[in-house]
Every structure is written in C-alpha cells, then in structure tokens.
Amino acid sequence: MSSFLAPSTRAALVRLAELNEDQAAPPLERVRAIRRLVHELEADPATLAGVRDALDAGAGWDEIADAAGLKPAAARWRWSGTDEDIAARLAAGRKRGARPSSVPTELPGLSVAQAAATLGVTVQAVYLQVSRGKLASRTVELPDGRSYKRVFLDGAPDDASIELPTRSHIEDGATDD
C-alpha cells in the first residue's frame, strides 16, 4: 500500500520520529520539527482528498468538522468547492490581510487606545476620565462621513485649532493604528 501523505509531509514525520528516539536531540530542533510537521500536515493534499472521500461516502460537514477539530462553517470554507474555488478563497483572505488601515494619520490628538497606552491605563479608564471631565476629547468627523474619537492630554483645543485632513489625504491611503 502506498502512502497517502505528500513526500514533504512524510519527511517531516520521519524527522520528528528520529528526534523522538534521540534523547540528546536539541530542544529547539524538536520544536522546529514539530512545527514543520504541523505546517506540512495543514498544507498536505491528503487532507483535502480525505474530506472529498468522506463527502462522497455520505459524511456531512458536521462530521468532517468534528474529525478536523473545526466548526462546520470553517470546514466548509476551507474545503468546499473545486481546487480553483479553494485557491481563490485563500488568495482573497491573504489579500484582505495585507490591506493597510484606512484610518488617517493626520488626525489631531490621540486615539483612545493611544491615550490609554500613553497614560498606562485601560481604554475604559480613558472613557471614564473623559466622562468625568478629567480628559478633553472631541469627535472628529472627516469629509467622507467617518468619525473618530480623539483625546487631548494637554486640555481641550478650541475647535478652530483642529485641522482635519483633506479628502486627498484620505484617498492617498494614509494609515494609522
């Protein structure tokens, strides 16, 4: 009977088995081998083939998800459709993950999260200090309708001193945290 695992997965499995038998194996080498095997197993086409075989045999997404340790929706997202459908979903996910933030960088004051980090308190504590009047804040609305809560640690600026970014700054794709 031939192996159903890809050669790279089999090699990672063999390497981990060798390290398992070697009592003197360096600990970091063991960690690397474990992570390599996990990576190879996640990418191995045998998993997709097994899922497709299970579907052909009448298994449902609930059973497949249980066997894979996933929720049914996650299993369906990962393995449903043709190879092209799956590749397109994965590529779209990577593309979404690479998108920069659309928050402009030229906003006045600090974001609530930045103020919390600067003061060494939680975000909730910043909101509490704002509500008690101990910190000044303004809601800044951009020309495109988005609004952001900004906190001013030096006291409240007058509204004339707040300079908003122009639409061209927004469209340039400026980023902030």
mmCIF file of C-alpha atoms in Angstrom:
data_model
loop_
_atom_site.group_PDB
_atom_site.id
_atom_site.type_symbol
_atom_site.label_atom_id
_atom_site.label_comp_id
_atom_site.label_asym_id
_atom_site.label_seq_id
_atom_site.Cartn_x
_atom_site.Cartn_y
_atom_site.Cartn_z
ATOM 1 C CA MET A 1 0.000 0.000 0.000
ATOM 2 C CA SER A 2 1.429 3.394 -0.941
ATOM 3 C CA SER A 3 1.490 6.337 1.430
ATOM 4 C CA PHE A 4 -1.248 8.931 1.111
ATOM 5 C CA LEU A 5 0.943 11.714 2.545
ATOM 6 C CA ALA A 6 2.967 14.039 0.350
ATOM 7 C CA PRO A 7 6.732 13.420 0.312
ATOM 8 C CA SER A 8 7.444 16.627 2.267
ATOM 9 C CA THR A 9 4.947 15.591 4.957
ATOM 10 C CA ARG A 10 6.450 12.103 5.173
ATOM 11 C CA ALA A 11 9.939 13.634 5.506
ATOM 12 C CA ALA A 12 8.767 15.918 8.335
ATOM 13 C CA LEU A 13 7.148 12.954 10.080
ATOM 14 C CA VAL A 14 10.306 10.837 9.735
ATOM 15 C CA ARG A 15 12.461 13.698 11.074
ATOM 16 C CA LEU A 16 10.206 14.119 14.111
ATOM 17 C CA ALA A 17 10.283 10.352 14.766
ATOM 18 C CA GLU A 18 14.103 10.409 14.598
ATOM 19 C CA LEU A 19 14.265 13.254 17.120
ATOM 20 C CA ASN A 20 11.780 11.435 19.327
ATOM 21 C CA GLU A 21 14.208 8.487 19.572
ATOM 22 C CA ASP A 22 17.280 10.710 20.127
ATOM 23 C CA GLN A 23 17.433 11.605 23.834
ATOM 24 C CA ALA A 24 20.232 14.099 23.118
ATOM 25 C CA ALA A 25 18.255 15.966 20.439
ATOM 26 C CA PRO A 26 18.446 19.739 20.951
ATOM 27 C CA PRO A 27 15.152 21.102 22.335
ATOM 28 C CA LEU A 28 14.829 23.818 19.705
ATOM 29 C CA GLU A 29 15.371 21.273 16.949
ATOM 30 C CA ARG A 30 12.466 19.261 18.405
ATOM 31 C CA VAL A 31 10.277 22.373 18.435
ATOM 32 C CA ARG A 32 11.201 23.155 14.820
ATOM 33 C CA ALA A 33 10.423 19.579 13.773
ATOM 34 C CA ILE A 34 7.045 19.634 15.496
ATOM 35 C CA ARG A 35 6.068 22.948 13.899
ATOM 36 C CA ARG A 36 7.326 21.783 10.484
ATOM 37 C CA LEU A 37 5.174 18.662 10.687
ATOM 38 C CA VAL A 38 2.120 20.692 11.701
ATOM 39 C CA HIS A 39 2.740 23.055 8.771
ATOM 40 C CA GLU A 40 3.173 20.184 6.317
ATOM 41 C CA LEU A 41 0.043 18.417 7.570
ATOM 42 C CA GLU A 42 -2.030 21.598 7.217
ATOM 43 C CA ALA A 43 -0.876 22.005 3.615
ATOM 44 C CA ASP A 44 -0.939 18.324 2.660
ATOM 45 C CA PRO A 45 -3.344 17.485 -0.181
ATOM 46 C CA ALA A 46 -4.178 14.252 1.654
ATOM 47 C CA THR A 47 -6.457 16.211 3.983
ATOM 48 C CA LEU A 48 -8.485 17.624 1.089
ATOM 49 C CA ALA A 49 -8.573 14.198 -0.558
ATOM 50 C CA GLY A 50 -9.789 12.672 2.709
ATOM 51 C CA VAL A 51 -12.509 15.308 3.038
ATOM 52 C CA ARG A 52 -13.661 14.732 -0.524
ATOM 53 C CA ASP A 53 -13.678 10.952 0.041
ATOM 54 C CA ALA A 54 -15.716 11.423 3.226
ATOM 55 C CA LEU A 55 -18.228 13.635 1.387
ATOM 56 C CA ASP A 56 -18.521 11.030 -1.386
ATOM 57 C CA ALA A 57 -19.124 8.367 1.285
ATOM 58 C CA GLY A 58 -22.030 10.410 2.667
ATOM 59 C CA ALA A 59 -20.412 12.240 5.589
ATOM 60 C CA GLY A 60 -21.761 15.690 6.395
ATOM 61 C CA TRP A 61 -19.893 18.870 7.229
ATOM 62 C CA ASP A 62 -20.667 18.402 10.941
ATOM 63 C CA GLU A 63 -18.848 15.046 10.951
ATOM 64 C CA ILE A 64 -15.943 16.391 8.879
ATOM 65 C CA ALA A 65 -15.619 19.429 11.143
ATOM 66 C CA ASP A 66 -15.622 17.207 14.226
ATOM 67 C CA ALA A 67 -12.894 14.985 12.772
ATOM 68 C CA ALA A 68 -10.793 18.053 11.874
ATOM 69 C CA GLY A 69 -11.369 19.893 15.155
ATOM 70 C CA LEU A 70 -13.149 22.774 13.413
ATOM 71 C CA LYS A 71 -16.593 24.322 13.352
ATOM 72 C CA PRO A 72 -18.739 23.203 10.387
ATOM 73 C CA ALA A 73 -18.626 26.639 8.734
ATOM 74 C CA ALA A 74 -14.816 26.722 8.969
ATOM 75 C CA ALA A 75 -14.500 23.224 7.488
ATOM 76 C CA ARG A 76 -16.865 24.109 4.654
ATOM 77 C CA TRP A 77 -14.961 27.364 3.980
ATOM 78 C CA ARG A 78 -11.622 25.545 3.944
ATOM 79 C CA TRP A 79 -12.548 22.510 1.830
ATOM 80 C CA SER A 80 -15.747 23.042 -0.161
ATOM 81 C CA GLY A 81 -15.730 23.513 -3.918
ATOM 82 C CA THR A 82 -13.158 22.881 -6.599
ATOM 83 C CA ASP A 83 -9.423 23.372 -6.226
ATOM 84 C CA GLU A 84 -9.836 26.703 -8.029
ATOM 85 C CA ASP A 85 -12.606 27.817 -5.614
ATOM 86 C CA ILE A 86 -10.441 26.960 -2.609
ATOM 87 C CA ALA A 87 -7.382 28.715 -4.048
ATOM 88 C CA ALA A 88 -9.458 31.828 -4.811
ATOM 89 C CA ARG A 89 -10.827 31.952 -1.226
ATOM 90 C CA LEU A 90 -7.357 31.580 0.267
ATOM 91 C CA ALA A 91 -5.913 34.251 -2.042
ATOM 92 C CA ALA A 92 -8.742 36.654 -1.158
ATOM 93 C CA GLY A 93 -8.105 36.058 2.539
ATOM 94 C CA ARG A 94 -4.405 36.816 2.132
ATOM 95 C CA LYS A 95 -5.241 39.956 0.143
ATOM 96 C CA ARG A 96 -7.630 41.185 2.866
ATOM 97 C CA GLY A 97 -4.976 40.552 5.499
ATOM 98 C CA ALA A 98 -2.436 42.656 3.605
ATOM 99 C CA ARG A 99 -4.662 45.742 3.310
ATOM 100 C CA PRO A 100 -3.425 48.772 5.215
ATOM 101 C CA SER A 101 -5.633 50.563 7.702
ATOM 102 C CA SER A 102 -7.845 53.290 6.302
ATOM 103 C CA VAL A 103 -7.543 55.476 9.416
ATOM 104 C CA PRO A 104 -5.899 58.794 8.500
ATOM 105 C CA THR A 105 -2.661 59.597 10.329
ATOM 106 C CA GLU A 106 -3.093 63.368 10.442
ATOM 107 C CA LEU A 107 -5.929 63.439 12.977
ATOM 108 C CA PRO A 108 -5.474 65.792 15.938
ATOM 109 C CA GLY A 109 -4.844 64.490 19.436
ATOM 110 C CA LEU A 110 -4.601 60.798 20.238
ATOM 111 C CA SER A 111 -6.905 57.858 19.627
ATOM 112 C CA VAL A 112 -8.471 56.434 22.773
ATOM 113 C CA ALA A 113 -6.130 53.417 22.537
ATOM 114 C CA GLN A 114 -3.074 55.689 22.134
ATOM 115 C CA ALA A 115 -4.163 57.814 25.107
ATOM 116 C CA ALA A 116 -4.641 54.678 27.218
ATOM 117 C CA ALA A 117 -1.163 53.422 26.293
ATOM 118 C CA THR A 118 0.397 56.824 26.994
ATOM 119 C CA LEU A 119 -1.283 57.086 30.397
ATOM 120 C CA GLY A 120 -0.722 53.424 31.273
ATOM 121 C CA VAL A 121 -4.418 52.750 31.830
ATOM 122 C CA THR A 122 -7.162 50.806 30.075
ATOM 123 C CA VAL A 123 -9.322 52.139 27.270
ATOM 124 C CA GLN A 124 -12.287 52.041 29.671
ATOM 125 C CA ALA A 125 -10.355 54.232 32.132
ATOM 126 C CA VAL A 126 -9.790 56.827 29.392
ATOM 127 C CA TYR A 127 -13.521 56.894 28.590
ATOM 128 C CA LEU A 128 -14.264 57.238 32.321
ATOM 129 C CA GLN A 129 -11.816 60.151 32.672
ATOM 130 C CA VAL A 130 -13.381 61.825 29.631
ATOM 131 C CA SER A 131 -16.888 61.422 31.071
ATOM 132 C CA ARG A 132 -15.699 62.908 34.395
ATOM 133 C CA GLY A 133 -14.099 65.864 32.617
ATOM 134 C CA LYS A 134 -10.528 64.971 33.576
ATOM 135 C CA LEU A 135 -9.528 64.482 29.932
ATOM 136 C CA ALA A 136 -10.634 66.505 26.941
ATOM 137 C CA SER A 137 -11.968 64.773 23.861
ATOM 138 C CA ARG A 138 -13.609 65.628 20.578
ATOM 139 C CA THR A 139 -15.290 63.552 17.922
ATOM 140 C CA VAL A 140 -13.626 64.447 14.639
ATOM 141 C CA GLU A 141 -15.725 63.941 11.509
ATOM 142 C CA LEU A 142 -13.968 63.583 8.180
ATOM 143 C CA PRO A 143 -15.315 64.956 4.892
ATOM 144 C CA ASP A 144 -16.283 61.421 3.824
ATOM 145 C CA GLY A 145 -18.515 60.969 6.892
ATOM 146 C CA ARG A 146 -16.266 58.779 9.049
ATOM 147 C CA SER A 147 -15.810 59.945 12.622
ATOM 148 C CA TYR A 148 -13.149 59.275 15.237
ATOM 149 C CA LYS A 149 -12.982 59.976 18.975
ATOM 150 C CA ARG A 150 -9.774 61.882 19.739
ATOM 151 C CA VAL A 151 -8.340 62.576 23.187
ATOM 152 C CA PHE A 152 -6.265 65.641 24.121
ATOM 153 C CA LEU A 153 -3.960 65.174 27.105
ATOM 154 C CA ASP A 154 -2.956 68.883 27.243
ATOM 155 C CA GLY A 155 -6.537 70.105 27.653
ATOM 156 C CA ALA A 156 -9.272 70.879 25.188
ATOM 157 C CA PRO A 157 -8.219 72.616 21.988
ATOM 158 C CA ASP A 158 -10.541 75.204 20.584
ATOM 159 C CA ASP A 159 -12.356 73.921 17.521
ATOM 160 C CA ALA A 160 -10.527 76.407 15.269
ATOM 161 C CA SER A 161 -7.162 74.790 16.133
ATOM 162 C CA ILE A 162 -8.274 71.336 14.974
ATOM 163 C CA GLU A 163 -7.007 70.811 11.462
ATOM 164 C CA LEU A 164 -8.756 67.997 9.644
ATOM 165 C CA PRO A 165 -7.108 66.017 6.879
ATOM 166 C CA THR A 166 -8.364 66.842 3.405
ATOM 167 C CA ARG A 167 -10.085 64.340 1.155
ATOM 168 C CA SER A 168 -6.826 63.983 -0.829
ATOM 169 C CA HIS A 169 -5.016 62.864 2.358
ATOM 170 C CA ILE A 170 -7.737 60.296 2.945
ATOM 171 C CA GLU A 171 -7.616 58.997 -0.620
ATOM 172 C CA ASP A 172 -3.801 58.738 -0.520
ATOM 173 C CA GLY A 173 -4.289 55.769 1.811
ATOM 174 C CA ALA A 174 -2.616 57.252 4.853
ATOM 175 C CA THR A 175 -2.530 54.739 7.672
ATOM 176 C CA ASP A 176 -2.662 54.774 11.469
ATOM 177 C CA ASP A 177 -3.013 52.106 14.113
#
